[in-house]
PDB file of C-alpha atoms and ligand atoms in Angstrom:
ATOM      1  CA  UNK A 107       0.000   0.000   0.000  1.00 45.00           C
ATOM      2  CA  UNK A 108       3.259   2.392   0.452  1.00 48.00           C
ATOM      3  CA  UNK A 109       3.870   2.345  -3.184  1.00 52.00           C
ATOM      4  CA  UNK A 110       0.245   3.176  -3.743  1.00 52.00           C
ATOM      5  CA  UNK A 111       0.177   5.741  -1.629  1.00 51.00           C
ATOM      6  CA  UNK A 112       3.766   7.677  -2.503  1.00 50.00           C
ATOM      7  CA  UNK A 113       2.085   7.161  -6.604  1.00 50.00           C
ATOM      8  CA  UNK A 114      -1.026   9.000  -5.760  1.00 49.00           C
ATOM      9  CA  UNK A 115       0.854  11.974  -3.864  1.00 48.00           C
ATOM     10  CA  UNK A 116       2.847  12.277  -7.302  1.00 55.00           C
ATOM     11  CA  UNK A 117      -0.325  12.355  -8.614  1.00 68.00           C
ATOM     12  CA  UNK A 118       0.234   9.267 -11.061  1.00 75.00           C
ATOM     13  CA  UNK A 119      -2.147   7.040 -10.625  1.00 78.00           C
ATOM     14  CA  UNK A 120      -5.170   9.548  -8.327  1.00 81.00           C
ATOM     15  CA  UNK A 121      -8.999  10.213  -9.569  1.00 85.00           C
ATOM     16  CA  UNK A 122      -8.054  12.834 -11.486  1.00 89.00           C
ATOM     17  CA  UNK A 123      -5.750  11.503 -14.152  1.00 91.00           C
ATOM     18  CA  UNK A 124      -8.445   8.845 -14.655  1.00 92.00           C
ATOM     19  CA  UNK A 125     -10.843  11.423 -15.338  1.00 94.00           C
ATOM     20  CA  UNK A 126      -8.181  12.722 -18.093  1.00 94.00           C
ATOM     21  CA  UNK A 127      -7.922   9.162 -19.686  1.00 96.00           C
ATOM     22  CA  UNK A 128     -12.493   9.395 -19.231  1.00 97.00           C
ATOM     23  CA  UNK A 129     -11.950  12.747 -21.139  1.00 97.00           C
ATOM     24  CA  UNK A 130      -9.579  11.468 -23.687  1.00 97.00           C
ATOM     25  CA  UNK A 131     -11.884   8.847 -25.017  1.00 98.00           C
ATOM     26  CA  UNK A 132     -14.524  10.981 -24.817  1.00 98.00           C
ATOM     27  CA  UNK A 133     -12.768  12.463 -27.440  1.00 98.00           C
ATOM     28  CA  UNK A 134     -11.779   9.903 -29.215  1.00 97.00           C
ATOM     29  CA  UNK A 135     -15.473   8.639 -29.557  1.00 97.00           C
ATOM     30  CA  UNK A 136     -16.435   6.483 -26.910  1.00 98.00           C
ATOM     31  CA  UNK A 137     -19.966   7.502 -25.813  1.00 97.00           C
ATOM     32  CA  UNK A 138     -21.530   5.058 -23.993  1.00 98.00           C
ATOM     33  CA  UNK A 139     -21.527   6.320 -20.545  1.00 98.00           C
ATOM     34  CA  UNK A 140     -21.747   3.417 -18.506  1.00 98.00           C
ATOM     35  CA  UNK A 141     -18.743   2.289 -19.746  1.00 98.00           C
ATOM     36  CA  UNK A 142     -16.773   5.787 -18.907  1.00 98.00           C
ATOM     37  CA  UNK A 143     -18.439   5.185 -15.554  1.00 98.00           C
ATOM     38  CA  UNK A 144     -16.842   1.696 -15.744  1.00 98.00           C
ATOM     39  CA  UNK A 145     -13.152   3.449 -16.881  1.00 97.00           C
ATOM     40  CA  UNK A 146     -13.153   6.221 -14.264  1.00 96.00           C
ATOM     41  CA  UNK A 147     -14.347   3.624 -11.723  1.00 95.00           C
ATOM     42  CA  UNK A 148     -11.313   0.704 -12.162  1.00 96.00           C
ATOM     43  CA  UNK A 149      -8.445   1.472 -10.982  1.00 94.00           C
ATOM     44  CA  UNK A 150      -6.545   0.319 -13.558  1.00 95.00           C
ATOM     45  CA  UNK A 151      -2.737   1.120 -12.060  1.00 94.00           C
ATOM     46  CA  UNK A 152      -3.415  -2.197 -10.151  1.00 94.00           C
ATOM     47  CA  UNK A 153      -3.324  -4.108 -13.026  1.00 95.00           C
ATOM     48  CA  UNK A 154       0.126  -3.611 -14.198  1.00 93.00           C
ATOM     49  CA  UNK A 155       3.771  -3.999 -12.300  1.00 88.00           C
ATOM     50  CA  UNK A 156       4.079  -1.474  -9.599  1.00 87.00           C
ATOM     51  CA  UNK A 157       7.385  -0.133 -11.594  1.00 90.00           C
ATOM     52  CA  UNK A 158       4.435   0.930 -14.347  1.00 92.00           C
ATOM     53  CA  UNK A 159       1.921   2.020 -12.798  1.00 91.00           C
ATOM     54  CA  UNK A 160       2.850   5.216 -13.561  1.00 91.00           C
ATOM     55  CA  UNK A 161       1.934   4.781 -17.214  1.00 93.00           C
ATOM     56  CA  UNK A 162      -1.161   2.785 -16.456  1.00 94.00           C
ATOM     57  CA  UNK A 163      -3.435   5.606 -17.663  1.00 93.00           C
ATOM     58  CA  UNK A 164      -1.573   6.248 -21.048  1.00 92.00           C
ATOM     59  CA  UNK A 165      -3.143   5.373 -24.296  1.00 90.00           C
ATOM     60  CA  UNK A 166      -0.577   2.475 -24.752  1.00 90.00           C
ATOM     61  CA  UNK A 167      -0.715  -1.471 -24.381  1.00 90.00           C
ATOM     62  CA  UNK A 168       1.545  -2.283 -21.406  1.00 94.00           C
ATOM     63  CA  UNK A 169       3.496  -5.798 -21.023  1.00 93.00           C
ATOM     64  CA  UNK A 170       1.815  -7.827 -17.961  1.00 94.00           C
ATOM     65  CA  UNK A 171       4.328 -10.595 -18.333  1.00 93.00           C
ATOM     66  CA  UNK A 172       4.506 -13.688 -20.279  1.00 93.00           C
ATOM     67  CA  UNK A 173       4.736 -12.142 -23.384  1.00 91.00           C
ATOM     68  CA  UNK A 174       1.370 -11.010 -23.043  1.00 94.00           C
ATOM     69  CA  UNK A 175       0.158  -7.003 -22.554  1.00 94.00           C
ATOM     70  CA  UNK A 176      -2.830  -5.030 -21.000  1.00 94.00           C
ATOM     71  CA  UNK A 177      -5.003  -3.911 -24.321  1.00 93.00           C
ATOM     72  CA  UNK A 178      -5.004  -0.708 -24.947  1.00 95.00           C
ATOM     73  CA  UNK A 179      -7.568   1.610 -23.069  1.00 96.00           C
ATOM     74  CA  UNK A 180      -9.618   2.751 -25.717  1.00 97.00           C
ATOM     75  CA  UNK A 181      -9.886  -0.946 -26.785  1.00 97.00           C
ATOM     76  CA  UNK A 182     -11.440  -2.030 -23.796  1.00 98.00           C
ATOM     77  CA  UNK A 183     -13.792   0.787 -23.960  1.00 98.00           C
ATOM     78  CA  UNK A 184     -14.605   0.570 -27.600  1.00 97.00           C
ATOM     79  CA  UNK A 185     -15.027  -3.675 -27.411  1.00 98.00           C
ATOM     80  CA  UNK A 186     -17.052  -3.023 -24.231  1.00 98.00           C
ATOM     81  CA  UNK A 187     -19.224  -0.632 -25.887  1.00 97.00           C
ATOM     82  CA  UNK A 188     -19.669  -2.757 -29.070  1.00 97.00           C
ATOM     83  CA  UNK A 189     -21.039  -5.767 -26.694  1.00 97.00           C
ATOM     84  CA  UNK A 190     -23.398  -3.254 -25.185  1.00 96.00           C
ATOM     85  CA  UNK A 191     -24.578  -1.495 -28.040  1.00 94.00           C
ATOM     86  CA  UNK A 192     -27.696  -3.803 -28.673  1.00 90.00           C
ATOM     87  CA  UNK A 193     -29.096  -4.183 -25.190  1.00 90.00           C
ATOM     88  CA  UNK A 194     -28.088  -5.421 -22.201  1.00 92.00           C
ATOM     89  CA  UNK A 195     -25.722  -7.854 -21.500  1.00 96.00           C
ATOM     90  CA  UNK A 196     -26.255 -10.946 -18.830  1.00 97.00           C
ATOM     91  CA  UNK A 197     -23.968 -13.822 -19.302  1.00 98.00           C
ATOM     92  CA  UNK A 198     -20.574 -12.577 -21.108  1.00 98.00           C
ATOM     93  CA  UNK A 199     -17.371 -15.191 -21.497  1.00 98.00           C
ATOM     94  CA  UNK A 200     -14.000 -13.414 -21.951  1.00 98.00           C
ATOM     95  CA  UNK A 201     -11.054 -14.955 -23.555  1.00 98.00           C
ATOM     96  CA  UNK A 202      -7.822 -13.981 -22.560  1.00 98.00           C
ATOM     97  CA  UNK A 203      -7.969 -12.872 -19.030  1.00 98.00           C
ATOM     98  CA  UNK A 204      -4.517 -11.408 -18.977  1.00 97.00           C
ATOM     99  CA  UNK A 205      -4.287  -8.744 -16.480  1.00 97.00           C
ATOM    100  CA  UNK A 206      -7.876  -9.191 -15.272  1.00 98.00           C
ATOM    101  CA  UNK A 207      -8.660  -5.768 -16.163  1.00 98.00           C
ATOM    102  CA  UNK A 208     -10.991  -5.947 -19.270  1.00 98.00           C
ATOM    103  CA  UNK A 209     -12.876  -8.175 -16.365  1.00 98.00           C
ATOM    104  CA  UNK A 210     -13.024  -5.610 -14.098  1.00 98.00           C
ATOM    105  CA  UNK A 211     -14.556  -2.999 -16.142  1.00 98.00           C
ATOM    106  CA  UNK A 212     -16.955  -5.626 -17.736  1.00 98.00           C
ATOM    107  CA  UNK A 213     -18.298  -6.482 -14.337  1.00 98.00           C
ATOM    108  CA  UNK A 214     -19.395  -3.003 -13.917  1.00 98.00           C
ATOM    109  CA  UNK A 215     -21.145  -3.286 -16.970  1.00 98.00           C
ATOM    110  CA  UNK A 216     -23.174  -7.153 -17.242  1.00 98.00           C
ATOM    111  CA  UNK A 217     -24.514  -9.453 -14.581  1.00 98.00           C
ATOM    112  CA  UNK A 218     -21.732 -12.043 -14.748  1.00 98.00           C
ATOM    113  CA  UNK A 219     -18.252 -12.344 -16.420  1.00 98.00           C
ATOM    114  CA  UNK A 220     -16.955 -15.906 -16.956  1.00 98.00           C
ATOM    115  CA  UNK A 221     -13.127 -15.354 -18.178  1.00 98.00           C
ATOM    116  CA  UNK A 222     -10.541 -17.795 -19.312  1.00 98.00           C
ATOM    117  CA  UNK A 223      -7.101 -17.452 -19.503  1.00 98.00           C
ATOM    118  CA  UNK A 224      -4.276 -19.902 -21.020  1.00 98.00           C
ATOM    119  CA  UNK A 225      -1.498 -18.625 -18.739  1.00 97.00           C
ATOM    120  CA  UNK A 226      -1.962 -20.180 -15.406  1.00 97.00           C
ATOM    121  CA  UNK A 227       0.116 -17.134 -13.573  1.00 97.00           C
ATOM    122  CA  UNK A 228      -1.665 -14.865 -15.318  1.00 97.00           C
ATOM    123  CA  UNK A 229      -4.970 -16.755 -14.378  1.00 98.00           C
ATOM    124  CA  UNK A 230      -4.137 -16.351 -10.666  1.00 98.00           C
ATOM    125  CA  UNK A 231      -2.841 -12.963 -10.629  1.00 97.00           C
ATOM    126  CA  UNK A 232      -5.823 -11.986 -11.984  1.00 98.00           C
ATOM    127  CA  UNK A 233      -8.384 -13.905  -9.589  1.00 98.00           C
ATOM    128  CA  UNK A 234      -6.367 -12.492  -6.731  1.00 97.00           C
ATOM    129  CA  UNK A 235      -7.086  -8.672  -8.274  1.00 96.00           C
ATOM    130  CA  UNK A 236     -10.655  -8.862  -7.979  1.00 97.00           C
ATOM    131  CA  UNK A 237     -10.729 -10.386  -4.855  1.00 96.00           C
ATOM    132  CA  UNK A 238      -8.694  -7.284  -3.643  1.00 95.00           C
ATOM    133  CA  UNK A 239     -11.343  -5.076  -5.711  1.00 96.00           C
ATOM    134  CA  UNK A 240     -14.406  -7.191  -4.062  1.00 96.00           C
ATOM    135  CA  UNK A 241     -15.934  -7.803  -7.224  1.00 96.00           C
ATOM    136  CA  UNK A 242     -17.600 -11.160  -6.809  1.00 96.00           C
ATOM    137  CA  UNK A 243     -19.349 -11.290 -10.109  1.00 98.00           C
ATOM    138  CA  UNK A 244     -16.735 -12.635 -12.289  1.00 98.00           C
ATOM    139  CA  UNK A 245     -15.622 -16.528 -12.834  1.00 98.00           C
ATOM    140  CA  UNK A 246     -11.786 -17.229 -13.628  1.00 98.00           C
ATOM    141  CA  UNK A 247     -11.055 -20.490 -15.542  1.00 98.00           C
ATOM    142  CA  UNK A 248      -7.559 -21.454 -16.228  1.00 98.00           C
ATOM    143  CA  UNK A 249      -8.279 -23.678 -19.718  1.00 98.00           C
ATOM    144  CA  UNK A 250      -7.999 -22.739 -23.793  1.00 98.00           C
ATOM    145  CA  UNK A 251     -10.309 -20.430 -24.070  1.00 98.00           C
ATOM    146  CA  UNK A 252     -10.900 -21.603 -27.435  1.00 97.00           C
ATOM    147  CA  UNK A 253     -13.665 -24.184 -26.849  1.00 96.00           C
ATOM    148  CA  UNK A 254     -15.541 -21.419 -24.635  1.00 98.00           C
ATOM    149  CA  UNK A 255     -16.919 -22.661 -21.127  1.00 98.00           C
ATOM    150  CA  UNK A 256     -19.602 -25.034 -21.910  1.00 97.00           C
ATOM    151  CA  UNK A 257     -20.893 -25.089 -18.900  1.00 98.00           C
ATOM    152  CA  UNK A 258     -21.896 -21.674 -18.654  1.00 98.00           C
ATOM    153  CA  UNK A 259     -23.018 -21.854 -21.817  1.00 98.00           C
ATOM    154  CA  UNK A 260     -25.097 -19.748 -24.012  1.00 98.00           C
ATOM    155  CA  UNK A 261     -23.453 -16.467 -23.592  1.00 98.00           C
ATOM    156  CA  UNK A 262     -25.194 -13.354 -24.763  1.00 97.00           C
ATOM    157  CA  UNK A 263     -21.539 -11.972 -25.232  1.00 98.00           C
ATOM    158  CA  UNK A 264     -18.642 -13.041 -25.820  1.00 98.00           C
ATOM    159  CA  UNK A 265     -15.425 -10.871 -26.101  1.00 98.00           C
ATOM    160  CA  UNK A 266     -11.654 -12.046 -27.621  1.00 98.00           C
ATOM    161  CA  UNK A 267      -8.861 -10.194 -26.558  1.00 98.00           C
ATOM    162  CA  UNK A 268      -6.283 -12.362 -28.438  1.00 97.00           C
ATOM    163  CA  UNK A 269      -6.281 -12.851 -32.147  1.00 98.00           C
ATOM    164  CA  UNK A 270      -7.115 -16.311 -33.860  1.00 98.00           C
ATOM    165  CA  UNK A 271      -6.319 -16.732 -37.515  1.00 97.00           C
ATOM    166  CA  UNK A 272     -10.373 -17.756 -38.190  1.00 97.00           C
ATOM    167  CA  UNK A 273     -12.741 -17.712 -35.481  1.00 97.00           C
ATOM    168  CA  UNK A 274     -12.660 -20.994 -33.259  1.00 96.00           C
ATOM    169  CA  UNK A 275     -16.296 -23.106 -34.051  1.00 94.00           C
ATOM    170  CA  UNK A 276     -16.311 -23.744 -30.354  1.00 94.00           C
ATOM    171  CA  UNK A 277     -17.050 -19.866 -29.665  1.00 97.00           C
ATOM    172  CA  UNK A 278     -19.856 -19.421 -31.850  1.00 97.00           C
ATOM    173  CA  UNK A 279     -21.565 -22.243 -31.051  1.00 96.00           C
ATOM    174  CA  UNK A 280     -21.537 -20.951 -27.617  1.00 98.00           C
ATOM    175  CA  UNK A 281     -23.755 -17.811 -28.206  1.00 97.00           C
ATOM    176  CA  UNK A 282     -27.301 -17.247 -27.311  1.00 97.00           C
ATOM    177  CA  UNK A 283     -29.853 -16.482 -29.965  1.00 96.00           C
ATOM    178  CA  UNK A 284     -29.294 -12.719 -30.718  1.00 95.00           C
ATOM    179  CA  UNK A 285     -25.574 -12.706 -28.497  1.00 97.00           C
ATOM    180  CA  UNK A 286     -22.751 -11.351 -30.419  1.00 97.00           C
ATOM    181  CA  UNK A 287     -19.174 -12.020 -29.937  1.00 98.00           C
ATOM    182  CA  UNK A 288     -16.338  -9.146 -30.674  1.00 98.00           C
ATOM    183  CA  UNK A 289     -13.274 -10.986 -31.678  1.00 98.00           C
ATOM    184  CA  UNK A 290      -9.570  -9.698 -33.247  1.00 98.00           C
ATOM    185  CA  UNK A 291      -9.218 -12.390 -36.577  1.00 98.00           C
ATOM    186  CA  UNK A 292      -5.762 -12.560 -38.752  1.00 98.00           C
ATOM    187  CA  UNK A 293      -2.004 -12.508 -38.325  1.00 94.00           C
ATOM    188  CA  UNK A 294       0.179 -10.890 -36.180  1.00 86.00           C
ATOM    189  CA  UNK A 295       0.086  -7.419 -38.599  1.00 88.00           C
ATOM    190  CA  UNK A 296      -3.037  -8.147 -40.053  1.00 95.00           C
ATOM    191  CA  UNK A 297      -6.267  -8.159 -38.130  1.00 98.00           C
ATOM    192  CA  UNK A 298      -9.383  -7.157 -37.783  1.00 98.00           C
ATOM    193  CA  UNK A 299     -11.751  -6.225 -35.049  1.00 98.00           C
ATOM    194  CA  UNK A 300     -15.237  -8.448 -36.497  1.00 98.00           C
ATOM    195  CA  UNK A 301     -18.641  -8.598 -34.799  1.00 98.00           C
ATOM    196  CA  UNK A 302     -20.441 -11.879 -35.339  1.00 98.00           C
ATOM    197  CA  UNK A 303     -23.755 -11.681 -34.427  1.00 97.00           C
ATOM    198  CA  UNK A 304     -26.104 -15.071 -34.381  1.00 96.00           C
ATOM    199  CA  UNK A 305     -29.454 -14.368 -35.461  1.00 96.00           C
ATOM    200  CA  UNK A 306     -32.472 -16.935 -36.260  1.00 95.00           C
ATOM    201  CA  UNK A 307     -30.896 -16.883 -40.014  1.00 95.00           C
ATOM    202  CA  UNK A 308     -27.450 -17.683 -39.175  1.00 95.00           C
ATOM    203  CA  UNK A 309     -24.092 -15.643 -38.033  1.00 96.00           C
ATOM    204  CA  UNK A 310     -23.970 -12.044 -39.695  1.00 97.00           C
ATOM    205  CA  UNK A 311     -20.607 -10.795 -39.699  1.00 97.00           C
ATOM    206  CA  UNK A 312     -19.740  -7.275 -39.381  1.00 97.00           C
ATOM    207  CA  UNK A 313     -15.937  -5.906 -40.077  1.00 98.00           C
ATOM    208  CA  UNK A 314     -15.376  -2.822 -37.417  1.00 96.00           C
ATOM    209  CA  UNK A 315     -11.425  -1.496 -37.594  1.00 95.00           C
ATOM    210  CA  UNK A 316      -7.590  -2.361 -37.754  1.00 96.00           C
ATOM    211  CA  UNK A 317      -6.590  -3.915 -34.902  1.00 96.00           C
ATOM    212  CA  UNK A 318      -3.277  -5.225 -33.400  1.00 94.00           C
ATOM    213  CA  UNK A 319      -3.747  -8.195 -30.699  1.00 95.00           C
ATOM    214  CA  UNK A 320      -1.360 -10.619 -29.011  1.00 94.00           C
ATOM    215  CA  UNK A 321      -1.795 -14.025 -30.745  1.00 96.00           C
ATOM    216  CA  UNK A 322      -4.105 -16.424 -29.326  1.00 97.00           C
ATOM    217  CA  UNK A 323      -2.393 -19.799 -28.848  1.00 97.00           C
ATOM    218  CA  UNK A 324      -4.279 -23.200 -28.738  1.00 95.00           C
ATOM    219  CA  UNK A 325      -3.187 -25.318 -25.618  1.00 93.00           C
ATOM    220  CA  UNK A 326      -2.558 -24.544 -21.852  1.00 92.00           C
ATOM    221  CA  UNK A 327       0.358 -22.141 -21.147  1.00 86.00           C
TER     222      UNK A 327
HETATM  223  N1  SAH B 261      -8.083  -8.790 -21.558  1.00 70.80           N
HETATM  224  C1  SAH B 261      -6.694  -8.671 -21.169  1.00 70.80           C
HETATM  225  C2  SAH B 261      -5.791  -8.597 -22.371  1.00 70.80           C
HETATM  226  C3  SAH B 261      -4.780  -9.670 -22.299  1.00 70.80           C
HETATM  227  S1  SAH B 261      -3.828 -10.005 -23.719  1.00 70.80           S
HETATM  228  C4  SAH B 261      -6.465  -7.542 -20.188  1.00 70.80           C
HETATM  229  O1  SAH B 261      -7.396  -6.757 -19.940  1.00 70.80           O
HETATM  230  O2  SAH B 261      -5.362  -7.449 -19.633  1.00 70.80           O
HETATM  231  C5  SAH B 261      -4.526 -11.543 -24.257  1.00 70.80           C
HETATM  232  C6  SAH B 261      -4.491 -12.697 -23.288  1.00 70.80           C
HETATM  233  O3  SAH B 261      -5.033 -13.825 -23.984  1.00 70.80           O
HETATM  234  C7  SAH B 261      -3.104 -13.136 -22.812  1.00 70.80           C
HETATM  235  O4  SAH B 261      -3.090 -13.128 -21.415  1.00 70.80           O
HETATM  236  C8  SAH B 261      -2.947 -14.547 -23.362  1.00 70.80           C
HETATM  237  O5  SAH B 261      -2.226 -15.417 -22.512  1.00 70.80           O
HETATM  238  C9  SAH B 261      -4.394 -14.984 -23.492  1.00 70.80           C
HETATM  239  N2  SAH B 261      -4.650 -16.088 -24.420  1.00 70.80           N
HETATM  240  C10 SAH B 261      -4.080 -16.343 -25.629  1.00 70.80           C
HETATM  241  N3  SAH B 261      -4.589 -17.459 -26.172  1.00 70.80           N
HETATM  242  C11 SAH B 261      -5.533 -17.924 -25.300  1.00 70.80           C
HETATM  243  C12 SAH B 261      -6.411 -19.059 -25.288  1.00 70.80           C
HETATM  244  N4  SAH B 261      -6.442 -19.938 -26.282  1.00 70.80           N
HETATM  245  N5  SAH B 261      -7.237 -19.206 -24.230  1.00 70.80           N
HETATM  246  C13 SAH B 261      -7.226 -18.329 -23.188  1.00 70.80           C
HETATM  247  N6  SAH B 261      -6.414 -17.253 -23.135  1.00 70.80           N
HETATM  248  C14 SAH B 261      -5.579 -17.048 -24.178  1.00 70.80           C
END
């Protein structure tokens, strides 16, 4: 908590430069306001090494570890308002858990997250953030999030923050009639941000913008 404390006096990582970042994508088009309630409400410094936290509430992608960064945050805003954008959301499965973050601001926002990472220390720094935060709404599975959790299955969103080269079978079939999935698809400088919404006539799928995600990788880490 010392190091928490000597970042705020600086003025780092305190309410206000949150509201900054809540400004900033204000500007840069986010408008759904529950989800810059969601933003100025996380704390996101927590979710990144201490010797970072600092630069927690830049516009940048920071490494967690493994390989593997915190997305972006205008990302999480702008996939968090895409889910949203059609109604509420209940049941929502994340992919990727990475930092935990995404999570965090998604429980804000939906009844229940259900996220799975690959990385098992990932996984458990993660589950150990939100229990810190006290947000009891959000299931942490350490598996390939590939074949989805079945048994939480249908999902009425489902978000992928790490980029498959074609969108895993296992994920669609796991979303409830009128759910839509937001999901990164193509090669490491090549991908796309796609909606797939399922409908009673099948999957319609929607390309949204550029995009540049960590690779998602088949298997346990
Ligand atoms: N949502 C995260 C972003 C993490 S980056 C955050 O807010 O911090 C993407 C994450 O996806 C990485 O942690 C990576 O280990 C994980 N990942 C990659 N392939 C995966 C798979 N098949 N199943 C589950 N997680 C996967």
């Amino acid at each position: 908590m010392g190091g928490e404390q000597a970042l705020q006096g600086i003025g780092l990582t305190s309410p206000r430069t949150r509201e900054r970042l809540v400004s900033r994508l204000r500007a840069a088009g986010i408008r759904n306001p529950d989800v810059l309630e969601a933003i100025r409400t996380v704390p996101r410094h927590l979710f990144v090494d201490e010797a970072l936290a600092g630069r927690a509430y830049e516009e940048s992608a920071l490494p967690i570890g493994h390989g593997q960064t915190i997305s972006q945050p205008y990302m999480v805003a702008r996939m968090s308002e895409l889910l949203l954008e059609r109604g509420p959301v209940y049941a929502l499965l994340e992919v990727g858990t990475g930092s935990g973050y995404q999570a965090a601001v998604l429980a804000h926002l939906v009844r229940r997250v259900y996220t799975v990472e690959r990385v098992g220390a990932l996984h458990e720094n993660a589950r150990e953030r939100m229990r810190h935060l006290k947000l009891r709404n959000v299931r942490f599975r350490h598996a390939d999030g590939a074949q989805g959790w079945p048994e939480y299955a249908p999902f009425d969103g489902i978000l992928v923050t790490a980029a498959p080269a074609s969108v895993p079978d296992g994920l669609t079939s796991q979303l409830a009639p009128g759910g839509q999935m937001v999901i990164p698809v193509g090669r490491r400088n090549d991908q796309m941000l796609v909606r797939i919404t399922r409908t009673a006539q099948g999957y319609v799928h929607e390309d949204l913008e550029q995009v540049t995600f960590v690779p998602l990788v088949r298997g346990l880490g």
